[in-house]
Each structure stands twice: as C-alpha cells, then as structure tokens.
Amino acid sequence: QGTTDNGTGATSTLEAARILAAVGAKPKRTLRFCLWGGEEEGLLGSHGHVQRFRADMDKVSAVFNHDTGTNWAQTLSVTRKMAEQLEPVFAHVNRLMKAPDEDFDGEVFDLRITQSVRGGGGSDHASFIAAGVPAWSWGLKGRSDYFQYTWHTQWDTIDVAIEEYQRHTATVIAIAALGTANLDQLLDREGVSAGGGGRGQSSAFAEEIGR
C-alpha cells in the first residue's frame, strides 16, 4: 500500500497546506506544496520540475522534503549562516509544541550545524540541491522502524502510520514553510553542494542543469 513510502509524506504535506489555508496565512513569498512521481525510477518528477523551472531556481529560498516514514520531524542539518536565519522560525516550534513522545528529553526541534548541505540523490530534495537550492529531508525521531520493517515491503500498510506523529510533523512543516517564506532575505546558499552519497544522481543533475 505504500503508507510510509510515501503516503505519510504526501499526507503531511497536504495537511500543512490545509493548516496554513485554515489560519488565513499570507506569506511574503509564494509557498508551493509539491507531490512528484517517478522518485524511485530516478527522481524523474522533481528533476523534471527543476529542469523546467531552472531559470527560477535562484528565487527558491528552501525545499523541505518528507520522505522517510511516519516518525516525527525533529532535526535539520544546516550551515551556521542558515541557522542564524532559521533559529527564530523553529523557536516557534519549541515554544508552541511538545514532543509527541512523553519520554523524549530534549529540544522539540533541533537545528544541527554542519559545514555543508549535500545531497547524493536518494530523494527529491537532491534535485534542488543540484541546482544550488537549500533543500533537506527531515531528520525524524520515533518508534517506527522504517528502514528495517516498512520500507519497500509488503508490510507498509495503513496500520503502521502513527497519527500523533503525523499531526506533529504536519504542524512543523507548516511553521517552517511560513516562517521561511517570511524571512527578510532568501536563505543563505553558501555550502549547498551536490553529491555526497546515495545513488549519486544529484551530481549528474548538476552537470545537466549547468548546461
């Protein structure tokens, strides 16, 4: 049935859109809620989107991708300059939200400092990294065993979705999207680099986009 790959990512994206519409959010910049096909076959949908709109990629501030199951969004790895911009955004998460796991001890959301933002090609955010756009797949936490149990198996059924995690992640996505869209400037791009593991598709995409 494909619940956690990638029904949970698709539905949390749709729910984030619903939340922002319901509260009447009016961001400074355009928000796009994107669902692509052909990821497993080579990031065909997201790569095609980036190719089609590559002249506009320098106007895209950030891409947040949800593609690794039903656990709750808890981290992003960002450069120090990005963190300075995003800390006020995610401060709202830490101020307004509690972790969905009662026994969790720590920040509800954590921005982890890294030297670079890299993408090797395993999921749709890599297509944007190849074009120099800051893009991530969320760092997730929780009790779901995505890679060892549901991922690409016949056990990826609706009963494995965890409702409180889905609600939490959708809300985090909504806050992140709106806050990033309302920044005074586009997110810093220093340190965004194609390559770095996975299937290595983003390096090849970067070469194509550069032609």
Short mmCIF file of C-alpha atoms in Angstrom, two decimals, residues 43-159:
data_model
loop_
_atom_site.label_atom_id
_atom_site.label_comp_id
_atom_site.label_asym_id
_atom_site.label_seq_id
_atom_site.Cartn_x
_atom_site.Cartn_y
_atom_site.Cartn_z
CA LEU A 43 13.91 11.37 -9.23
CA LEU A 44 12.10 11.85 -12.53
CA GLY A 45 9.35 14.15 -11.28
CA SER A 46 11.44 16.51 -9.16
CA HIS A 47 14.30 16.51 -11.67
CA GLY A 48 11.85 17.36 -14.45
CA HIS A 49 10.41 20.18 -12.33
CA VAL A 50 13.85 21.65 -11.65
CA GLN A 51 14.78 21.40 -15.34
CA ARG A 52 11.54 23.02 -16.44
CA PHE A 53 11.86 25.91 -13.99
CA ARG A 54 15.65 26.11 -13.72
CA ALA A 55 15.64 29.81 -14.56
CA ASP A 56 13.62 30.34 -11.38
CA MET A 57 15.74 28.25 -9.03
CA ASP A 58 17.66 31.28 -7.76
CA LYS A 59 14.32 32.58 -6.42
CA VAL A 60 13.59 29.44 -4.39
CA SER A 61 14.55 30.00 -0.75
CA ALA A 62 14.33 26.40 0.53
CA VAL A 63 12.79 22.99 -0.05
CA PHE A 64 11.60 20.77 2.83
CA ASN A 65 11.10 17.15 1.77
CA HIS A 66 9.27 14.48 3.79
CA ASP A 67 10.15 11.01 2.51
CA THR A 68 11.34 8.68 5.27
CA GLY A 69 8.29 7.44 7.07
CA THR A 70 5.87 8.27 9.84
CA ASN A 71 8.26 9.33 12.63
CA TRP A 72 8.14 12.96 13.78
CA ALA A 73 10.22 15.81 12.35
CA GLN A 74 12.87 16.72 14.92
CA THR A 75 16.05 17.95 13.19
CA LEU A 76 17.57 19.67 10.18
CA SER A 77 21.30 19.87 9.45
CA VAL A 78 22.11 23.42 8.35
CA THR A 79 25.13 25.68 7.97
CA ARG A 80 25.80 28.27 10.64
CA LYS A 81 24.53 31.11 8.45
CA MET A 82 21.33 29.21 7.69
CA ALA A 83 20.89 28.50 11.40
CA GLU A 84 21.05 32.22 12.20
CA GLN A 85 18.15 32.79 9.82
CA LEU A 86 16.12 29.72 10.79
CA GLU A 87 16.51 29.82 14.58
CA PRO A 88 13.67 32.36 15.01
CA VAL A 89 11.45 30.20 12.77
CA PHE A 90 11.95 26.99 14.73
CA ALA A 91 11.82 28.85 18.05
CA HIS A 92 8.06 28.89 17.42
CA VAL A 93 8.09 25.07 17.27
CA ASN A 94 9.92 24.85 20.59
CA ARG A 95 7.68 27.47 22.18
CA LEU A 96 4.32 26.19 20.97
CA MET A 97 4.73 22.44 20.67
CA LYS A 98 5.52 19.45 22.85
CA ALA A 99 7.28 16.33 21.66
CA PRO A 100 4.75 13.63 20.73
CA ASP A 101 6.70 11.09 22.81
CA GLU A 102 6.22 11.83 26.51
CA ASP A 103 9.54 10.24 27.45
CA PHE A 104 11.53 12.40 24.99
CA ASP A 105 14.07 14.62 26.75
CA GLY A 106 15.46 17.49 24.70
CA GLU A 107 14.55 20.29 22.34
CA VAL A 108 11.36 19.58 20.42
CA PHE A 109 13.22 20.77 17.33
CA ASP A 110 16.98 20.98 16.88
CA LEU A 111 18.96 22.77 14.17
CA ARG A 112 22.26 20.91 13.84
CA ILE A 113 25.24 22.82 12.49
CA THR A 114 27.10 21.29 9.56
CA GLN A 115 29.73 22.55 7.15
CA SER A 116 27.64 21.90 4.05
CA VAL A 117 24.22 20.84 2.84
CA ARG A 118 24.78 17.93 0.49
CA GLY A 119 22.52 15.56 -1.43
CA GLY A 120 23.54 12.32 -3.05
CA GLY A 121 20.34 11.61 -4.95
CA GLY A 122 18.23 9.32 -2.78
CA SER A 123 15.16 11.54 -2.56
CA ASP A 124 13.53 14.50 -4.29
CA HIS A 125 15.32 17.25 -2.35
CA ALA A 126 18.54 16.17 -4.14
CA SER A 127 17.19 17.56 -7.42
CA PHE A 128 17.08 21.02 -5.84
CA ILE A 129 20.46 20.74 -4.14
CA ALA A 130 21.87 20.01 -7.60
CA ALA A 131 20.53 23.41 -8.67
CA GLY A 132 22.09 25.14 -5.66
CA VAL A 133 18.88 25.41 -3.63
CA PRO A 134 18.99 24.70 0.14
CA ALA A 135 16.96 21.51 0.48
CA TRP A 136 16.51 18.78 3.08
CA SER A 137 14.77 15.63 4.05
CA TRP A 138 13.65 15.98 7.67
CA GLY A 139 15.56 14.26 10.43
CA LEU A 140 12.87 12.10 12.06
CA LYS A 141 12.59 10.54 15.52
CA GLY A 142 10.18 7.99 16.96
CA ARG A 143 9.24 4.37 17.42
CA SER A 144 8.55 3.42 13.80
CA ASP A 145 11.16 1.08 12.29
CA TYR A 146 11.07 2.47 8.77
CA PHE A 147 14.22 1.10 7.17
CA GLN A 148 14.10 -2.37 8.73
CA TYR A 149 10.36 -3.06 8.59
CA THR A 150 8.11 -0.97 6.32
CA TRP A 151 10.40 0.47 3.64
CA HIS A 152 9.83 -1.29 0.29
CA THR A 153 7.99 -4.21 1.88
CA GLN A 154 4.52 -5.72 1.84
CA TRP A 155 4.16 -4.59 5.48
CA ASP A 156 3.97 -0.90 4.52
CA THR A 157 0.24 -0.76 5.27
CA ILE A 158 -2.06 1.88 6.75
CA ASP A 159 -1.87 0.43 10.28
#
